[in-house]
Amino acid sequence: MDHQTQTITDIILKAAERARVETSNEPEPGLTKRVKWPVTCTVGPGLEGAIACESRVGYVNGAKGWLIYRGYDIFDLAAHSNFEEVCYLLLHGSLPTADEFRAFRDRLAEYRWVNKTLRMLMGFPIEEMHPMAALRLGVNLMRQEFTYADSRERRPVKGNIIGSDEDSIPMETKPRGETHAIYEFKRRSRARRLRASQQMDDAGSIQSAYHLIAGMATLAAAISRVHQGLMPLDPDPELSHAANLLYMMTGRRPTPLEERVMDVCLILHADHGMNASTFASLVVASTLADIYLAVGSGVAALQGPLHGGANEQVIYMLEELAETGDVTGWIGKKLAAKDRIMGFGHRVYKAYDPRARVLGPLAEALARGKPDVEPLFRVAQQLEAEVLNRFGNEKKIFPNVDFYSGLVYRSLGIEPEMFTPLFAVSRVAGWTARVLEYLHNNRIFRPRAIYVGEFHKEFPSPAERGF
Ligand code: CMC
């Protein structure tokens, strides 16, 4: 490990230690056990407190500030693992052996090629769409790449599938440093097509989950390129998932430090209990709609500023504050207007969000000496101090994952409109793991609303309504 990536690991380990010390007074939860349905619980507005299902995928403890994936602490995973391994863990329940890891990594490399989806996506004015809207569309289009669910009777004979998609967009640019772009003509090998086609039928399969995890990164990067006025790039089979994501966005192989930073961000965002976008995915999947549509609804839910969309809003807020310099006055006005301060508060955490514990110091280290980021980081620190001072003790409002992540991405040179898509590129691991788990024991979601309307109204005559 080189010196710089070791610095990142040190930051994570320090954050873990701080978390342990600061929450040591909170009692540890007892071992959980399977419940006997139906369960009794108190439900608040927004389904607060409602228990939707059992899960072994992950756990959030708001008082201790714990985030656990399949039994492993998020700090340990961020310090010692990588995103591919974490995806495998979430989907399969255990860390991969060396052989399993290699096979999984190879499969992701294969599924990162989503040319057919890109061809369809490029037919839309994605340069005018918010990247989250384009990503949602792309995810739904990925369904056509991998399933024949919409045209079962016209399904081609296996082994006889001619790839018109490859022929239509054979060109992918690969910058090699020359002054003029060199175009390479590529065609996927027949062997690869055959292997993929064998898995095509079942859109609720583990292969669809792999396909979504791999392909969404390619889509997000392609959308980012189009927004920069550039052509999408092919994935590089030699690069890791995090490095590919950065490479396909920027056209430059990332440094080990940049790769490690992106990898840590992907790990931290991969799963988070029964959050709104996960629940949205589960609701759709519970109708037995396929996993692509379920994940598409996860992307849609994540886009909102109360959820993942907060990370983009945070950076605009910090820019505004850096310009005016009046954090105290600004916060007073916001609170008087009962506005939410983006990047703070959480339904579950009543302690400091463990992800923000890592991202804050990471943002600080990366912002150092960068004139376009350092002033924003200083303002963020001021804002955090002010919010904690006003609310920390009483309302337990702390920075959440979205408060510092944007500063980290900004330090990597990423545009704010891509922050939420990056969240989605990671969270797809949690969405798919939980959807597949839920489908083992599926029951359609169908909560109730309390009707507070009227009864027995008399239907008015047309004349009474002016007809
Ligand atoms: N700024 C100001 N006040 C807040 C904030 C905030 N960001 N968050 C909560 N509060 C106050 C809220 O006004 C309420 O006060 P009162 O009891 O006096 O009415 C109290 O704290 C409890 O809040 P709540 O409405 O019960 O919280 P919730 O669980 O319904 O909402 C939340 C959680 C995350 C939507 C909310 O904290 C919020 O809007 N935060 C800002 C948006 C944001 O950063 N979202 C990212 C969430 S974390 C990652 C993710 O999911 O993507």
Short mmCIF file of C-alpha atoms and ligand atoms in Angstrom, two decimals:
data_model
loop_
_atom_site.label_atom_id
_atom_site.label_comp_id
_atom_site.label_asym_id
_atom_site.label_seq_id
_atom_site.Cartn_x
_atom_site.Cartn_y
_atom_site.Cartn_z
CA MET A 1 0.00 0.00 0.00
CA ASP A 2 1.46 3.36 -0.91
CA HIS A 3 1.86 6.14 1.59
CA GLN A 4 -1.16 8.16 0.44
CA THR A 5 -3.63 5.30 0.47
CA GLN A 6 -2.32 4.34 3.92
CA THR A 7 -3.26 7.88 5.02
CA ILE A 8 -6.87 7.15 4.01
CA THR A 9 -6.86 3.94 6.04
CA ASP A 10 -5.47 5.83 9.02
CA ILE A 11 -8.28 8.41 8.74
CA ILE A 12 -10.86 5.61 8.79
CA LEU A 13 -9.28 3.85 11.77
CA LYS A 14 -9.12 7.11 13.71
CA ALA A 15 -12.78 7.81 12.94
CA ALA A 16 -13.66 4.30 14.16
CA GLU A 17 -11.85 4.87 17.42
CA ARG A 18 -13.58 8.23 17.96
CA ALA A 19 -16.95 6.61 17.30
CA ARG A 20 -16.22 3.84 19.79
CA VAL A 21 -15.16 6.25 22.52
CA GLU A 22 -17.96 8.76 22.00
CA THR A 23 -20.76 6.19 22.06
CA SER A 24 -19.33 3.87 24.72
CA ASN A 25 -22.04 4.93 27.20
CA GLU A 26 -24.82 3.73 24.93
CA PRO A 27 -25.88 0.12 25.60
CA GLU A 28 -25.09 -2.47 22.93
CA PRO A 29 -28.11 -4.05 21.29
CA GLY A 30 -28.76 -7.70 22.20
CA LEU A 31 -28.49 -10.37 19.54
CA THR A 32 -31.48 -10.14 17.26
CA LYS A 33 -33.68 -13.13 16.57
CA ARG A 34 -36.36 -13.96 14.06
CA VAL A 35 -39.71 -12.50 14.91
CA LYS A 36 -43.05 -14.19 14.91
CA TRP A 37 -45.42 -12.38 12.59
CA PRO A 38 -47.57 -10.39 13.00
CA VAL A 39 -45.48 -8.03 15.15
CA THR A 40 -46.73 -5.17 17.26
CA CYS A 41 -45.02 -1.82 16.85
CA THR A 42 -45.81 1.85 17.14
CA VAL A 43 -46.00 3.62 13.81
CA GLY A 44 -45.54 7.33 13.26
CA PRO A 45 -46.08 9.48 10.15
CA GLY A 46 -43.77 8.51 7.31
CA LEU A 47 -44.03 4.90 8.61
CA GLU A 48 -41.60 5.84 11.39
CA GLY A 49 -41.16 2.78 13.60
CA ALA A 50 -42.96 0.43 11.21
CA ILE A 51 -41.28 -2.95 10.64
CA ALA A 52 -41.48 -3.89 6.99
CA CYS A 53 -39.59 -7.19 6.96
CA GLU A 54 -36.75 -9.21 8.44
CA SER A 55 -33.32 -8.82 6.89
CA ARG A 56 -29.81 -10.17 7.32
CA VAL A 57 -28.29 -7.72 4.85
CA GLY A 58 -27.51 -4.79 7.09
CA TYR A 59 -28.24 -2.96 10.29
CA VAL A 60 -28.22 0.64 11.53
CA ASN A 61 -28.12 1.48 15.24
CA GLY A 62 -29.03 5.12 15.75
CA ALA A 63 -27.84 5.42 19.35
CA LYS A 64 -24.43 3.74 18.92
CA GLY A 65 -23.97 5.18 15.44
CA TRP A 66 -23.43 1.70 14.05
CA LEU A 67 -23.69 0.75 10.42
CA ILE A 68 -23.27 -2.98 9.80
CA TYR A 69 -23.21 -4.92 6.52
CA ARG A 70 -23.80 -8.66 7.04
CA GLY A 71 -22.25 -8.51 10.52
CA TYR A 72 -19.20 -6.42 9.59
CA ASP A 73 -18.70 -2.91 10.90
CA ILE A 74 -18.62 -0.19 8.21
CA PHE A 75 -15.31 1.14 9.54
CA ASP A 76 -13.65 -2.27 9.13
CA LEU A 77 -15.03 -2.66 5.64
CA ALA A 78 -13.91 0.83 4.61
CA ALA A 79 -10.45 0.28 6.10
CA HIS A 80 -9.75 -3.25 4.87
CA SER A 81 -12.09 -4.17 2.01
CA ASN A 82 -13.02 -2.87 -1.43
CA PHE A 83 -16.31 -2.15 -3.19
CA GLU A 84 -16.41 -5.33 -5.27
CA GLU A 85 -15.90 -7.42 -2.14
CA VAL A 86 -18.58 -5.45 -0.30
CA CYS A 87 -21.06 -6.04 -3.14
CA TYR A 88 -20.35 -9.76 -2.99
CA LEU A 89 -20.78 -9.69 0.77
CA LEU A 90 -24.12 -7.88 0.59
CA LEU A 91 -25.46 -10.17 -2.13
CA HIS A 92 -24.13 -13.50 -0.88
CA GLY A 93 -23.89 -13.01 2.87
CA SER A 94 -20.19 -13.81 3.24
CA LEU A 95 -16.90 -12.36 2.07
CA PRO A 96 -15.63 -14.01 -1.12
CA THR A 97 -12.73 -16.45 -1.19
CA ALA A 98 -9.92 -15.49 -3.56
CA ASP A 99 -11.45 -17.66 -6.33
CA GLU A 100 -14.94 -16.31 -5.78
CA PHE A 101 -13.58 -12.78 -5.82
CA ARG A 102 -11.78 -13.30 -9.14
CA ALA A 103 -14.87 -14.84 -10.73
CA PHE A 104 -17.08 -12.02 -9.45
CA ARG A 105 -14.64 -9.33 -10.58
CA ASP A 106 -14.45 -10.92 -14.05
CA ARG A 107 -18.22 -11.04 -14.30
CA LEU A 108 -18.47 -7.37 -13.36
CA ALA A 109 -15.87 -6.53 -15.99
CA GLU A 110 -18.02 -8.31 -18.55
CA TYR A 111 -21.27 -6.69 -17.45
CA ARG A 112 -19.74 -3.22 -17.46
CA TRP A 113 -20.25 -3.24 -21.23
CA VAL A 114 -23.77 -1.90 -21.70
CA ASN A 115 -23.52 -0.77 -25.32
CA LYS A 116 -27.08 -1.63 -26.21
CA THR A 117 -28.40 0.43 -23.32
CA LEU A 118 -26.12 3.33 -24.20
CA ARG A 119 -27.29 3.22 -27.79
CA MET A 120 -30.90 3.54 -26.62
CA LEU A 121 -30.06 6.14 -23.99
CA MET A 122 -28.20 8.34 -26.47
CA GLY A 123 -31.46 8.63 -28.40
CA PHE A 124 -32.81 10.81 -25.58
CA PRO A 125 -31.79 14.41 -24.89
CA ILE A 126 -29.78 13.35 -21.84
CA GLU A 127 -27.59 16.45 -22.05
CA GLU A 128 -30.70 18.41 -21.07
CA MET A 129 -31.82 16.01 -18.33
CA HIS A 130 -30.60 15.94 -14.76
CA PRO A 131 -28.16 13.00 -14.56
CA MET A 132 -30.45 11.28 -12.04
CA ALA A 133 -33.36 11.41 -14.48
CA ALA A 134 -31.09 10.06 -17.22
CA LEU A 135 -29.76 7.34 -14.92
CA ARG A 136 -33.24 6.25 -14.00
CA LEU A 137 -34.09 5.98 -17.67
CA GLY A 138 -30.85 4.11 -18.34
CA VAL A 139 -31.54 1.58 -15.59
CA ASN A 140 -34.94 0.82 -17.02
CA LEU A 141 -33.40 0.49 -20.48
CA MET A 142 -30.80 -1.94 -19.12
CA ARG A 143 -33.69 -4.31 -18.70
CA GLN A 144 -33.76 -4.76 -22.48
CA GLU A 145 -30.09 -5.64 -22.53
CA PHE A 146 -30.45 -8.58 -20.24
CA THR A 147 -33.99 -9.85 -20.38
CA TYR A 148 -36.42 -10.83 -23.03
CA ALA A 149 -39.30 -10.36 -20.63
CA ASP A 150 -41.13 -8.06 -23.05
CA SER A 151 -40.96 -10.37 -26.02
CA ARG A 152 -40.85 -13.93 -24.77
CA GLU A 153 -42.39 -15.44 -27.87
CA ARG A 154 -39.83 -13.66 -30.08
CA ARG A 155 -36.87 -14.76 -28.01
CA PRO A 156 -33.97 -15.71 -30.31
CA VAL A 157 -32.62 -19.22 -30.29
CA LYS A 158 -29.74 -19.37 -27.85
CA GLY A 159 -26.38 -19.23 -29.56
CA ASN A 160 -27.91 -17.62 -32.61
CA ILE A 161 -28.12 -14.05 -31.42
CA ILE A 162 -26.60 -11.59 -33.84
CA GLY A 163 -25.44 -8.49 -32.00
CA SER A 164 -26.81 -5.65 -34.04
CA ASP A 165 -26.06 -3.47 -31.06
CA GLU A 166 -22.34 -4.07 -31.38
CA ASP A 167 -22.46 -3.34 -35.07
CA SER A 168 -24.35 -0.10 -34.63
CA ILE A 169 -21.94 1.44 -32.17
CA PRO A 170 -18.63 -0.18 -32.84
CA MET A 171 -16.64 2.94 -32.08
CA GLU A 172 -15.41 3.70 -28.62
CA THR A 173 -12.71 6.26 -28.15
CA LYS A 174 -9.78 5.41 -25.98
CA PRO A 175 -7.58 8.41 -25.38
CA ARG A 176 -3.95 7.41 -25.57
CA GLY A 177 -2.41 10.85 -25.33
CA GLU A 178 -2.23 11.52 -29.09
CA THR A 179 -3.45 14.89 -30.32
CA HIS A 180 -6.20 13.26 -32.37
CA ALA A 181 -8.61 10.69 -31.00
CA ILE A 182 -7.80 7.16 -32.11
CA TYR A 183 -10.86 5.06 -32.82
CA GLU A 184 -10.65 1.40 -32.13
CA PHE A 185 -13.18 -0.97 -33.63
CA LYS A 186 -14.25 -3.54 -31.15
CA ARG A 187 -16.53 -6.50 -31.17
CA ARG A 188 -17.35 -8.57 -28.17
CA SER A 189 -16.30 -12.15 -28.50
CA ARG A 190 -18.91 -14.76 -29.29
CA ALA A 191 -17.94 -16.70 -26.18
CA ARG A 192 -18.89 -13.77 -23.98
CA ARG A 193 -22.24 -13.32 -25.69
CA LEU A 194 -23.09 -16.94 -25.22
CA ARG A 195 -22.28 -16.92 -21.55
CA ALA A 196 -24.42 -13.85 -21.02
CA SER A 197 -27.28 -15.24 -23.06
CA GLN A 198 -27.44 -18.32 -20.87
CA GLN A 199 -28.38 -16.06 -17.99
CA MET A 200 -30.80 -13.84 -19.83
CA ASP A 201 -34.12 -15.33 -18.90
CA ASP A 202 -34.42 -14.58 -15.26
CA ALA A 203 -34.58 -10.87 -14.52
CA GLY A 204 -34.81 -11.52 -10.79
CA SER A 205 -31.57 -13.45 -10.71
CA ILE A 206 -28.27 -12.79 -9.03
CA GLN A 207 -26.88 -12.17 -12.53
CA SER A 208 -29.27 -9.25 -12.96
CA ALA A 209 -27.96 -7.85 -9.70
CA TYR A 210 -24.35 -8.17 -10.95
CA HIS A 211 -25.40 -6.60 -14.24
CA LEU A 212 -27.03 -3.64 -12.49
CA ILE A 213 -24.06 -3.06 -10.18
CA ALA A 214 -21.58 -3.18 -13.06
CA GLY A 215 -23.69 -1.43 -15.70
CA MET A 216 -24.96 1.47 -13.65
CA ALA A 217 -21.41 2.72 -13.17
CA THR A 218 -20.90 2.73 -16.94
CA LEU A 219 -24.21 4.53 -17.45
CA ALA A 220 -23.51 7.18 -14.81
CA ALA A 221 -20.06 7.83 -16.28
CA ALA A 222 -21.49 8.02 -19.82
CA ILE A 223 -24.14 10.50 -18.68
CA SER A 224 -21.44 12.58 -17.03
CA ARG A 225 -19.39 12.55 -20.28
CA VAL A 226 -22.37 13.65 -22.35
CA HIS A 227 -22.99 16.49 -19.88
CA GLN A 228 -19.39 17.55 -20.42
CA GLY A 229 -19.96 17.50 -24.19
CA LEU A 230 -17.82 14.37 -24.59
CA MET A 231 -18.40 10.88 -25.95
CA PRO A 232 -18.84 7.98 -23.50
CA LEU A 233 -15.82 5.77 -22.95
CA ASP A 234 -15.47 2.01 -22.85
CA PRO A 235 -14.70 0.48 -19.49
CA ASP A 236 -11.12 -0.63 -19.01
CA PRO A 237 -11.06 -4.34 -18.09
CA GLU A 238 -7.85 -3.89 -16.12
CA LEU A 239 -9.30 -1.39 -13.68
CA SER A 240 -11.26 -1.90 -10.46
CA HIS A 241 -14.85 -0.74 -10.19
CA ALA A 242 -13.90 2.53 -8.47
CA ALA A 243 -11.05 3.24 -10.88
CA ASN A 244 -13.26 2.44 -13.89
CA LEU A 245 -15.92 4.82 -12.66
CA LEU A 246 -13.41 7.66 -12.43
CA TYR A 247 -11.70 6.70 -15.68
CA MET A 248 -14.95 6.53 -17.64
CA MET A 249 -15.96 9.97 -16.31
CA THR A 250 -12.65 11.77 -16.76
CA GLY A 251 -10.85 9.84 -19.51
CA ARG A 252 -7.82 9.62 -17.23
CA ARG A 253 -6.67 6.63 -15.20
CA PRO A 254 -6.99 7.73 -11.56
CA THR A 255 -4.05 7.82 -9.19
CA PRO A 256 -4.02 5.15 -6.43
CA LEU A 257 -5.16 7.84 -3.98
CA GLU A 258 -8.14 8.88 -6.13
CA GLU A 259 -9.10 5.26 -6.68
CA ARG A 260 -8.96 4.51 -2.97
CA VAL A 261 -11.03 7.59 -2.11
CA MET A 262 -13.73 6.64 -4.61
CA ASP A 263 -13.66 3.06 -3.38
CA VAL A 264 -14.19 4.19 0.22
CA CYS A 265 -17.10 6.42 -0.87
CA LEU A 266 -18.69 3.50 -2.71
CA ILE A 267 -18.32 1.25 0.34
CA LEU A 268 -19.81 3.83 2.70
CA HIS A 269 -22.92 4.37 0.55
CA ALA A 270 -23.66 0.74 -0.37
CA ASP A 271 -26.45 -0.05 2.09
CA HIS A 272 -28.38 1.66 4.84
CA GLY A 273 -31.29 -0.21 6.33
CA MET A 274 -34.83 0.41 5.22
CA ASN A 275 -34.21 3.88 3.76
CA ALA A 276 -36.72 5.43 1.34
CA SER A 277 -35.07 4.27 -1.89
CA THR A 278 -34.53 0.73 -0.60
CA PHE A 279 -38.13 0.60 0.50
CA ALA A 280 -39.25 1.93 -2.89
CA SER A 281 -37.27 -0.85 -4.61
CA LEU A 282 -38.78 -3.47 -2.32
CA VAL A 283 -42.32 -2.20 -2.86
CA VAL A 284 -41.94 -2.48 -6.63
CA ALA A 285 -40.20 -5.87 -6.42
CA SER A 286 -42.91 -7.18 -4.10
CA THR A 287 -45.39 -6.93 -6.99
CA LEU A 288 -43.04 -9.30 -8.89
CA ALA A 289 -42.10 -6.52 -11.29
CA ASP A 290 -38.52 -7.29 -12.32
CA ILE A 291 -35.44 -6.08 -10.53
CA TYR A 292 -34.53 -3.47 -13.18
CA LEU A 293 -37.82 -1.67 -12.63
CA ALA A 294 -37.40 -2.07 -8.88
CA VAL A 295 -33.93 -0.50 -8.98
CA GLY A 296 -35.25 2.22 -11.31
CA SER A 297 -37.71 3.21 -8.60
CA GLY A 298 -34.84 3.20 -6.09
CA VAL A 299 -33.00 5.71 -8.28
CA ALA A 300 -36.14 7.85 -8.49
CA ALA A 301 -36.60 7.89 -4.71
CA LEU A 302 -32.93 8.60 -4.08
CA GLN A 303 -33.07 11.71 -6.23
CA GLY A 304 -35.12 13.75 -3.74
CA PRO A 305 -33.29 16.37 -1.63
CA LEU A 306 -34.50 14.83 1.63
CA HIS A 307 -32.67 11.65 0.62
CA GLY A 308 -29.62 11.23 -1.65
CA GLY A 309 -30.29 14.46 -3.52
CA ALA A 310 -29.13 16.32 -0.40
CA ASN A 311 -25.46 15.85 -1.36
CA GLU A 312 -25.83 18.06 -4.43
CA GLN A 313 -27.80 20.68 -2.51
CA VAL A 314 -25.15 20.81 0.22
CA ILE A 315 -22.47 22.04 -2.16
CA TYR A 316 -24.71 24.83 -3.50
CA MET A 317 -25.47 25.82 0.09
CA LEU A 318 -21.75 25.92 0.95
CA GLU A 319 -21.00 27.97 -2.15
CA GLU A 320 -23.66 30.48 -1.14
CA LEU A 321 -22.28 30.64 2.41
CA ALA A 322 -18.68 30.99 1.24
CA GLU A 323 -19.77 33.96 -0.84
CA THR A 324 -21.67 35.79 1.91
CA GLY A 325 -19.48 34.61 4.80
CA ASP A 326 -22.37 35.04 7.26
CA VAL A 327 -23.05 31.54 8.57
CA THR A 328 -24.75 32.66 11.79
CA GLY A 329 -27.14 35.09 10.06
CA TRP A 330 -27.94 32.54 7.34
CA ILE A 331 -28.73 29.77 9.79
CA GLY A 332 -30.97 32.07 11.84
CA LYS A 333 -33.00 32.94 8.74
CA LYS A 334 -33.26 29.30 7.68
CA LEU A 335 -34.52 28.16 11.05
CA ALA A 336 -36.95 31.06 11.37
CA ALA A 337 -38.41 29.99 8.00
CA LYS A 338 -38.51 26.35 9.27
CA ASP A 339 -36.28 25.31 6.38
CA ARG A 340 -34.16 22.17 6.60
CA ILE A 341 -30.41 22.53 6.54
CA MET A 342 -29.19 20.12 3.91
CA GLY A 343 -26.79 17.41 5.05
CA PHE A 344 -28.00 17.40 8.66
CA GLY A 345 -30.41 15.20 10.57
CA HIS A 346 -31.48 11.62 10.16
CA ARG A 347 -34.51 9.50 10.92
CA VAL A 348 -32.40 6.82 12.62
CA TYR A 349 -29.11 8.33 13.79
CA LYS A 350 -29.29 10.18 17.04
CA ALA A 351 -25.49 10.01 17.21
CA TYR A 352 -22.92 11.20 14.67
CA ASP A 353 -23.39 9.36 11.36
CA PRO A 354 -20.42 6.94 11.06
CA ARG A 355 -20.14 7.70 7.35
CA ALA A 356 -19.80 11.42 8.04
CA ARG A 357 -17.14 10.59 10.63
CA VAL A 358 -15.01 9.23 7.78
CA LEU A 359 -16.05 11.66 5.06
CA GLY A 360 -15.43 14.81 7.13
CA PRO A 361 -11.72 14.17 7.81
CA LEU A 362 -11.36 12.72 4.30
CA ALA A 363 -12.77 15.94 2.83
CA GLU A 364 -10.40 17.95 5.01
CA ALA A 365 -7.35 16.00 3.86
CA LEU A 366 -8.31 16.21 0.20
CA ALA A 367 -9.37 19.87 0.25
CA ARG A 368 -6.05 21.02 1.70
CA GLY A 369 -4.37 23.39 -0.76
CA LYS A 370 -7.20 23.24 -3.33
CA PRO A 371 -8.44 26.83 -3.82
CA ASP A 372 -11.84 25.72 -5.17
CA VAL A 373 -12.54 23.33 -2.27
CA GLU A 374 -10.68 24.49 0.83
CA PRO A 375 -12.86 27.60 1.44
CA LEU A 376 -15.97 25.43 1.13
CA PHE A 377 -14.58 22.99 3.66
CA ARG A 378 -13.86 25.83 6.12
CA VAL A 379 -17.46 27.06 5.76
CA ALA A 380 -18.73 23.50 6.25
CA GLN A 381 -16.79 23.26 9.50
CA GLN A 382 -18.28 26.55 10.68
CA LEU A 383 -21.77 25.42 9.76
CA GLU A 384 -21.32 22.10 11.53
CA ALA A 385 -20.13 23.84 14.70
CA GLU A 386 -23.11 26.20 14.59
CA VAL A 387 -25.67 23.42 14.04
CA LEU A 388 -24.17 21.20 16.76
CA ASN A 389 -24.14 24.13 19.11
CA ARG A 390 -27.82 24.83 18.49
CA PHE A 391 -29.15 21.29 18.11
CA GLY A 392 -26.52 18.69 18.96
CA ASN A 393 -27.59 18.05 22.53
CA GLU A 394 -31.25 18.77 22.34
CA LYS A 395 -32.50 17.47 18.99
CA LYS A 396 -29.53 15.21 18.22
CA ILE A 397 -29.05 16.66 14.76
CA PHE A 398 -25.62 15.83 13.35
CA PRO A 399 -24.07 15.89 9.88
CA ASN A 400 -25.25 12.94 7.78
CA VAL A 401 -23.51 11.12 4.94
CA ASP A 402 -24.48 13.83 2.46
CA PHE A 403 -22.81 16.69 4.27
CA TYR A 404 -19.16 15.99 3.46
CA SER A 405 -19.41 13.56 0.53
CA GLY A 406 -19.80 16.37 -2.01
CA LEU A 407 -16.60 18.01 -0.83
CA VAL A 408 -14.79 14.72 -1.34
CA TYR A 409 -16.20 14.36 -4.84
CA ARG A 410 -15.44 18.01 -5.59
CA SER A 411 -11.82 17.36 -4.61
CA LEU A 412 -11.77 14.60 -7.23
CA GLY A 413 -12.94 17.16 -9.81
CA ILE A 414 -16.50 15.82 -10.08
CA GLU A 415 -19.41 18.13 -10.92
CA PRO A 416 -22.16 18.53 -8.26
CA GLU A 417 -24.90 17.16 -10.53
CA MET A 418 -23.05 13.81 -10.48
CA PHE A 419 -22.99 13.49 -6.69
CA THR A 420 -26.37 11.78 -6.36
CA PRO A 421 -25.75 9.44 -9.32
CA LEU A 422 -22.55 8.33 -7.55
CA PHE A 423 -24.65 7.56 -4.50
CA ALA A 424 -26.95 5.44 -6.69
CA VAL A 425 -24.01 3.64 -8.32
CA SER A 426 -23.08 2.44 -4.85
CA ARG A 427 -26.53 1.94 -3.28
CA VAL A 428 -27.57 -0.38 -6.10
CA ALA A 429 -25.65 -3.04 -4.13
CA GLY A 430 -27.98 -2.65 -1.16
CA TRP A 431 -31.10 -2.36 -3.31
CA THR A 432 -30.39 -5.57 -5.20
CA ALA A 433 -29.24 -7.52 -2.12
CA ARG A 434 -32.39 -6.60 -0.25
CA VAL A 435 -34.72 -7.19 -3.21
CA LEU A 436 -33.31 -10.67 -3.79
CA GLU A 437 -33.54 -11.44 -0.08
CA TYR A 438 -37.12 -10.18 0.13
CA LEU A 439 -38.23 -12.20 -2.90
CA HIS A 440 -37.33 -15.44 -1.07
CA ASN A 441 -40.26 -14.82 1.19
CA ASN A 442 -42.25 -12.34 -0.82
CA ARG A 443 -45.48 -10.76 0.25
CA ILE A 444 -46.81 -7.76 -1.66
CA PHE A 445 -46.51 -4.51 0.30
CA ARG A 446 -49.87 -3.07 1.07
CA PRO A 447 -50.04 -0.72 4.07
CA ARG A 448 -53.14 1.25 4.90
CA ALA A 449 -54.07 4.91 4.98
CA ILE A 450 -56.45 6.17 7.62
CA TYR A 451 -59.38 7.64 5.80
CA VAL A 452 -60.21 11.01 7.29
CA GLY A 453 -62.67 12.05 4.57
CA GLU A 454 -66.43 12.12 4.56
CA PHE A 455 -69.15 9.51 3.93
CA HIS A 456 -72.64 9.59 2.51
CA LYS A 457 -72.27 12.70 0.35
CA GLU A 458 -75.10 13.26 -2.00
CA PHE A 459 -74.17 13.25 -5.70
CA PRO A 460 -74.96 16.78 -6.99
CA SER A 461 -77.18 17.35 -9.96
CA PRO A 462 -75.43 18.67 -13.14
CA ALA A 463 -77.19 22.04 -12.66
CA GLU A 464 -75.62 22.45 -9.23
CA ARG A 465 -72.16 22.30 -10.88
CA GLY A 466 -73.11 24.66 -13.70
CA PHE A 467 -73.46 22.02 -16.49
N1 CMC B 1 -32.42 21.11 9.52
C1 CMC B 1 -33.17 21.69 10.49
N2 CMC B 1 -33.96 21.02 11.31
C2 CMC B 1 -34.01 19.70 11.19
C3 CMC B 1 -33.25 19.02 10.23
C4 CMC B 1 -32.44 19.78 9.38
N3 CMC B 1 -31.69 19.20 8.43
N4 CMC B 1 -33.49 17.70 10.33
C5 CMC B 1 -34.37 17.54 11.32
N5 CMC B 1 -34.69 18.76 11.84
C6 CMC B 1 -35.59 19.00 12.95
C7 CMC B 1 -37.02 19.01 12.48
O1 CMC B 1 -37.42 20.31 12.09
C8 CMC B 1 -37.76 18.51 13.70
O2 CMC B 1 -37.90 19.60 14.59
P1 CMC B 1 -39.26 19.74 15.46
O3 CMC B 1 -39.28 18.52 16.33
O4 CMC B 1 -39.03 21.00 16.20
O5 CMC B 1 -40.37 19.79 14.48
C9 CMC B 1 -36.78 17.54 14.34
O6 CMC B 1 -35.49 17.92 13.87
C10 CMC B 1 -37.02 16.09 13.97
O7 CMC B 1 -37.01 15.99 12.58
P2 CMC B 1 -37.97 15.01 11.76
O8 CMC B 1 -38.80 15.84 10.84
O9 CMC B 1 -38.71 14.09 12.66
O10 CMC B 1 -36.92 14.19 10.96
P3 CMC B 1 -37.28 13.09 9.88
O11 CMC B 1 -36.84 11.80 10.41
O12 CMC B 1 -38.69 13.17 9.45
O13 CMC B 1 -36.38 13.55 8.65
C11 CMC B 1 -34.52 13.96 7.34
C12 CMC B 1 -35.12 13.10 8.44
C13 CMC B 1 -33.19 13.38 6.94
C14 CMC B 1 -35.45 13.95 6.12
C15 CMC B 1 -34.32 15.38 7.87
O14 CMC B 1 -33.39 15.40 8.91
C16 CMC B 1 -33.91 16.37 6.78
O15 CMC B 1 -34.76 16.92 6.08
N6 CMC B 1 -32.57 16.61 6.57
C17 CMC B 1 -32.10 17.46 5.53
C18 CMC B 1 -32.00 16.69 4.23
C19 CMC B 1 -30.87 15.69 4.25
O16 CMC B 1 -29.76 16.01 4.62
N7 CMC B 1 -31.15 14.46 3.82
C20 CMC B 1 -30.18 13.38 3.80
C21 CMC B 1 -30.55 12.30 4.76
S1 CMC B 1 -29.25 11.13 5.15
C22 CMC B 1 -28.79 10.31 3.75
C23 CMC B 1 -29.84 9.95 2.80
O17 CMC B 1 -30.86 9.38 3.15
O18 CMC B 1 -29.64 10.21 1.63
#
